[in-house]
Coordinates of N, CA and C in Angstrom, one line a residue:
M103 N -12.9 5.8 18.1 CA -12.8 5.7 17.3 C -13.2 4.4 16.3
I104 N -14.1 3.9 15.8 CA -14.5 3.1 15.2 C -14.1 3.0 13.7
T105 N -13.9 2.1 13.3 CA -13.0 2.5 11.4 C -14.2 0.9 10.5
A106 N -14.6 1.4 9.9 CA -15.0 0.8 8.6 C -15.2 0.9 7.7
I107 N -14.4 -0.6 6.8 CA -14.4 -0.3 5.8 C -15.2 -1.2 4.4
V108 N -16.0 0.2 3.6 CA -16.9 -0.8 3.5 C -16.7 -0.3 1.4
L109 N -16.5 -1.9 1.0 CA -16.0 -2.2 -0.4 C -17.9 -2.1 -0.5
V110 N -17.6 -1.5 -2.2 CA -19.2 -1.1 -2.7 C -19.0 -1.5 -4.3
K111 N -20.0 -2.4 -4.6 CA -20.6 -2.1 -6.0 C -21.2 -1.5 -6.3
S112 N -21.2 -1.0 -7.4 CA -22.2 0.1 -8.3 C -22.4 0.0 -9.0
S113 N -23.2 1.3 -9.7 CA -23.4 0.7 -11.1 C -22.1 2.2 -12.3
V114 N -21.7 1.5 -12.5 CA -20.1 1.5 -13.6 C -20.4 3.1 -14.2
D115 N -20.8 3.2 -14.9 CA -21.2 4.8 -15.8 C -21.2 5.5 -14.9
R116 N -21.6 5.7 -13.7 CA -21.9 6.3 -12.4 C -21.0 6.7 -11.2
I117 N -19.3 5.7 -11.2 CA -18.8 6.0 -10.2 C -18.0 7.1 -9.8
P118 N -18.3 8.1 -10.7 CA -17.7 9.8 -9.9 C -18.9 10.4 -8.9
E119 N -19.8 9.9 -9.5 CA -21.5 10.7 -9.0 C -21.9 10.0 -7.5
I120 N -21.7 8.4 -7.3 CA -22.0 8.0 -6.4 C -20.8 7.8 -5.4
A121 N -19.7 7.9 -5.9 CA -18.1 8.3 -4.9 C -18.2 9.5 -4.0
E122 N -19.2 10.9 -4.9 CA -19.2 12.4 -4.1 C -20.5 12.0 -3.6
A123 N -21.6 11.0 -3.4 CA -22.7 11.2 -3.1 C -22.3 10.6 -1.8
I124 N -21.7 9.1 -1.8 CA -20.9 8.8 -0.6 C -20.1 9.3 0.0
A125 N -19.1 10.6 -0.2 CA -18.6 11.2 0.8 C -19.1 11.8 1.6
A126 N -20.2 12.5 1.2 CA -20.6 13.7 1.5 C -21.6 13.4 2.7
I127 N -21.9 11.6 3.2 CA -22.5 11.5 3.8 C -21.5 11.5 5.4
E128 N -22.3 12.0 6.6 CA -21.4 12.2 7.0 C -21.0 11.1 8.6
G129 N -19.6 10.9 8.7 CA -19.3 9.5 9.4 C -18.4 9.2 7.9
V130 N -18.2 9.6 7.0 CA -17.4 9.1 5.4 C -16.1 9.6 5.8
S131 N -15.0 9.7 5.5 CA -14.1 10.4 5.8 C -13.5 10.0 4.4
E132 N -13.3 8.9 3.7 CA -12.9 9.0 2.2 C -13.3 8.1 1.7
V133 N -13.5 8.3 0.2 CA -13.7 7.5 -0.5 C -12.9 7.1 -1.7
Y134 N -12.4 6.0 -2.3 CA -11.3 5.6 -2.9 C -12.4 4.8 -4.1
S135 N -12.1 5.3 -5.4 CA -12.3 4.3 -6.2 C -11.0 3.7 -6.9
V136 N -11.5 2.4 -7.3 CA -10.2 1.5 -7.1 C -10.7 0.2 -8.3
T137 N -9.8 -0.5 -8.6 CA -9.4 -1.9 -9.6 C -10.3 -3.0 -8.6
G138 N -10.4 -3.7 -9.9 CA -10.9 -5.1 -8.5 C -11.8 -5.5 -9.0
G139 N -12.8 -6.2 -7.6 CA -14.2 -6.7 -7.9 C -14.7 -5.8 -7.2
Y140 N -14.5 -4.7 -6.7 CA -15.2 -4.1 -6.1 C -15.1 -2.3 -7.1
D141 N -15.9 -1.4 -6.7 CA -15.7 -0.1 -7.1 C -15.0 0.5 -7.0
L142 N -15.8 0.7 -5.4 CA -15.5 2.0 -4.7 C -15.2 1.6 -3.2
V143 N -14.2 1.7 -2.3 CA -13.8 1.9 -1.0 C -14.5 2.9 -0.1
A144 N -15.1 2.6 0.5 CA -15.4 4.1 1.6 C -14.8 4.0 3.0
M145 N -14.4 4.7 3.4 CA -13.9 5.0 4.9 C -14.9 5.0 5.8
V146 N -15.5 4.6 6.7 CA -16.7 5.5 7.7 C -15.7 5.0 9.1
R147 N -16.1 6.3 9.4 CA -15.5 6.7 11.3 C -16.0 7.0 12.1
V148 N -16.7 6.3 13.3 CA -17.6 6.9 14.0 C -16.9 6.5 15.8
R149 N -18.3 7.4 16.6 CA -17.6 6.9 17.7 C -18.3 5.7 19.0
R150 N -19.5 5.7 17.8 CA -20.1 4.0 18.3 C -20.2 3.0 17.3
H151 N -20.8 1.7 17.8 CA -21.2 1.2 16.5 C -22.4 1.5 16.3
E152 N -23.5 2.0 17.1 CA -24.8 1.9 16.7 C -24.9 2.9 15.5
D153 N -23.8 4.2 15.5 CA -23.9 5.3 14.0 C -23.8 4.3 13.1
L154 N -22.4 2.9 13.1 CA -22.5 2.2 11.8 C -23.6 1.9 11.1
A155 N -25.1 1.4 12.0 CA -26.2 1.0 11.1 C -26.4 2.2 10.3
E156 N -26.8 3.4 11.2 CA -27.5 4.6 10.4 C -26.6 4.8 9.4
I157 N -25.5 4.8 9.6 CA -24.3 5.1 8.1 C -24.6 4.2 7.5
I158 N -24.2 3.1 7.4 CA -24.5 2.0 6.1 C -25.2 1.4 5.7
P159 N -26.0 0.8 6.2 CA -27.1 0.5 5.8 C -28.5 1.7 5.8
G160 N -28.2 2.4 6.6 CA -29.3 3.7 6.6 C -29.0 5.0 5.8
R161 N -28.0 5.3 5.1 CA -27.3 6.1 4.0 C -27.0 5.5 2.9
L162 N -25.5 5.0 3.0 CA -24.9 4.9 1.8 C -25.2 3.8 1.2
N163 N -25.9 2.6 1.3 CA -26.5 1.8 0.8 C -28.2 2.1 0.0
K164 N -28.5 2.8 0.6 CA -29.9 3.9 -0.2 C -29.2 5.0 -1.6
V165 N -27.7 5.1 -1.3 CA -27.6 6.0 -2.5 C -27.9 5.5 -3.7
P166 N -28.5 6.4 -4.7 CA -28.6 5.6 -6.1 C -27.8 5.4 -7.0
G167 N -27.7 3.5 -7.5 CA -26.5 2.9 -7.8 C -25.3 2.1 -7.1
V168 N -25.5 2.2 -6.2 CA -25.1 1.1 -5.0 C -26.1 0.4 -5.2
A169 N -25.2 -0.9 -6.2 CA -25.8 -2.3 -5.9 C -25.3 -2.7 -4.4
S170 N -24.7 -3.0 -4.1 CA -23.9 -4.3 -2.9 C -23.3 -3.0 -2.1
T171 N -22.7 -4.0 -1.1 CA -21.6 -3.8 -0.2 C -21.3 -4.7 0.6
E172 N -20.3 -4.7 1.1 CA -19.7 -5.7 1.7 C -18.7 -4.7 3.5
T173 N -19.1 -4.8 4.4 CA -18.3 -4.1 5.7 C -17.6 -4.5 5.9
H174 N -16.4 -4.2 6.8 CA -15.4 -4.8 7.3 C -14.6 -3.9 8.8
I175 N -15.0 -4.7 10.2 CA -14.7 -3.7 11.3 C -13.1 -3.6 11.3
A176 N -12.8 -2.7 11.6 CA -11.0 -2.7 12.3 C -11.3 -2.8 13.5
F177 N -10.0 -4.0 14.0 CA -10.2 -4.0 15.1 C -8.9 -2.9 15.8
R178 N -8.0 -2.5 14.5 CA -7.1 -2.1 15.5 C -6.3 -1.1 14.0
T179 N -5.8 0.0 14.1 CA -5.1 0.7 13.3 C -3.4 0.8 13.5
Y180 N -3.1 0.7 12.1 CA -1.5 1.4 12.1 C -1.3 1.7 11.2
S181 N -0.4 3.0 11.6 CA -0.5 3.6 10.6 C 1.4 4.3 10.4
Q182 N 1.7 4.6 9.3 CA 2.8 4.5 9.1 C 3.5 6.6 9.7
H183 N 2.2 7.8 9.7 CA 2.2 8.6 10.3 C 2.2 8.5 12.1
D184 N 1.6 7.3 12.5 CA 1.4 7.6 13.7 C 2.7 7.0 14.3
L185 N 3.2 5.6 13.5 CA 4.6 5.5 14.2 C 5.8 6.3 14.1
E186 N 5.9 7.2 13.0 CA 6.7 8.0 13.2 C 6.7 9.7 14.3
A187 N 5.0 9.5 14.3 CA 5.0 10.9 15.6 C 5.1 10.2 16.6
A188 N 5.1 8.8 17.1 CA 5.8 8.1 18.4 C 6.8 8.3 18.6
F189 N 7.7 8.4 17.8 CA 9.4 7.7 17.5 C 9.8 9.6 17.7
A190 N 8.9 10.4 16.9 CA 9.7 12.1 17.2 C 9.6 12.3 18.4
I191 N 8.6 11.8 19.0 CA 8.5 12.4 20.5 C 9.7 12.5 21.7
G192 N 9.6 13.6 21.8 CA 11.3 14.4 22.5 C 12.4 14.6 21.8
L193 N 12.1 14.1 20.8 CA 13.5 14.5 20.2 C 14.0 15.3 20.0
E194 N 13.1 16.7 19.8 CA 14.2 17.9 20.2 C 14.6 18.3 20.5

């Protein structure tokens, strides 16, 4: 699974509507409203790199109110949940 973190600048008066429209896109797993230089952070999870091109510039960037995006591709995922599950194997 390929994970992309998409930082989104948007029209601030429509953040909830824009976030909902982005969250409805297939491949987008979560959308967070955040503080700082960006308004939203979207997590995109796909099987192929080609799918990112379809989802991010093809759909997400075309949501009305999205002004710009910056995309980061994750090399590796580290999760507290994954670590806990790994250490719990065979402890029953």
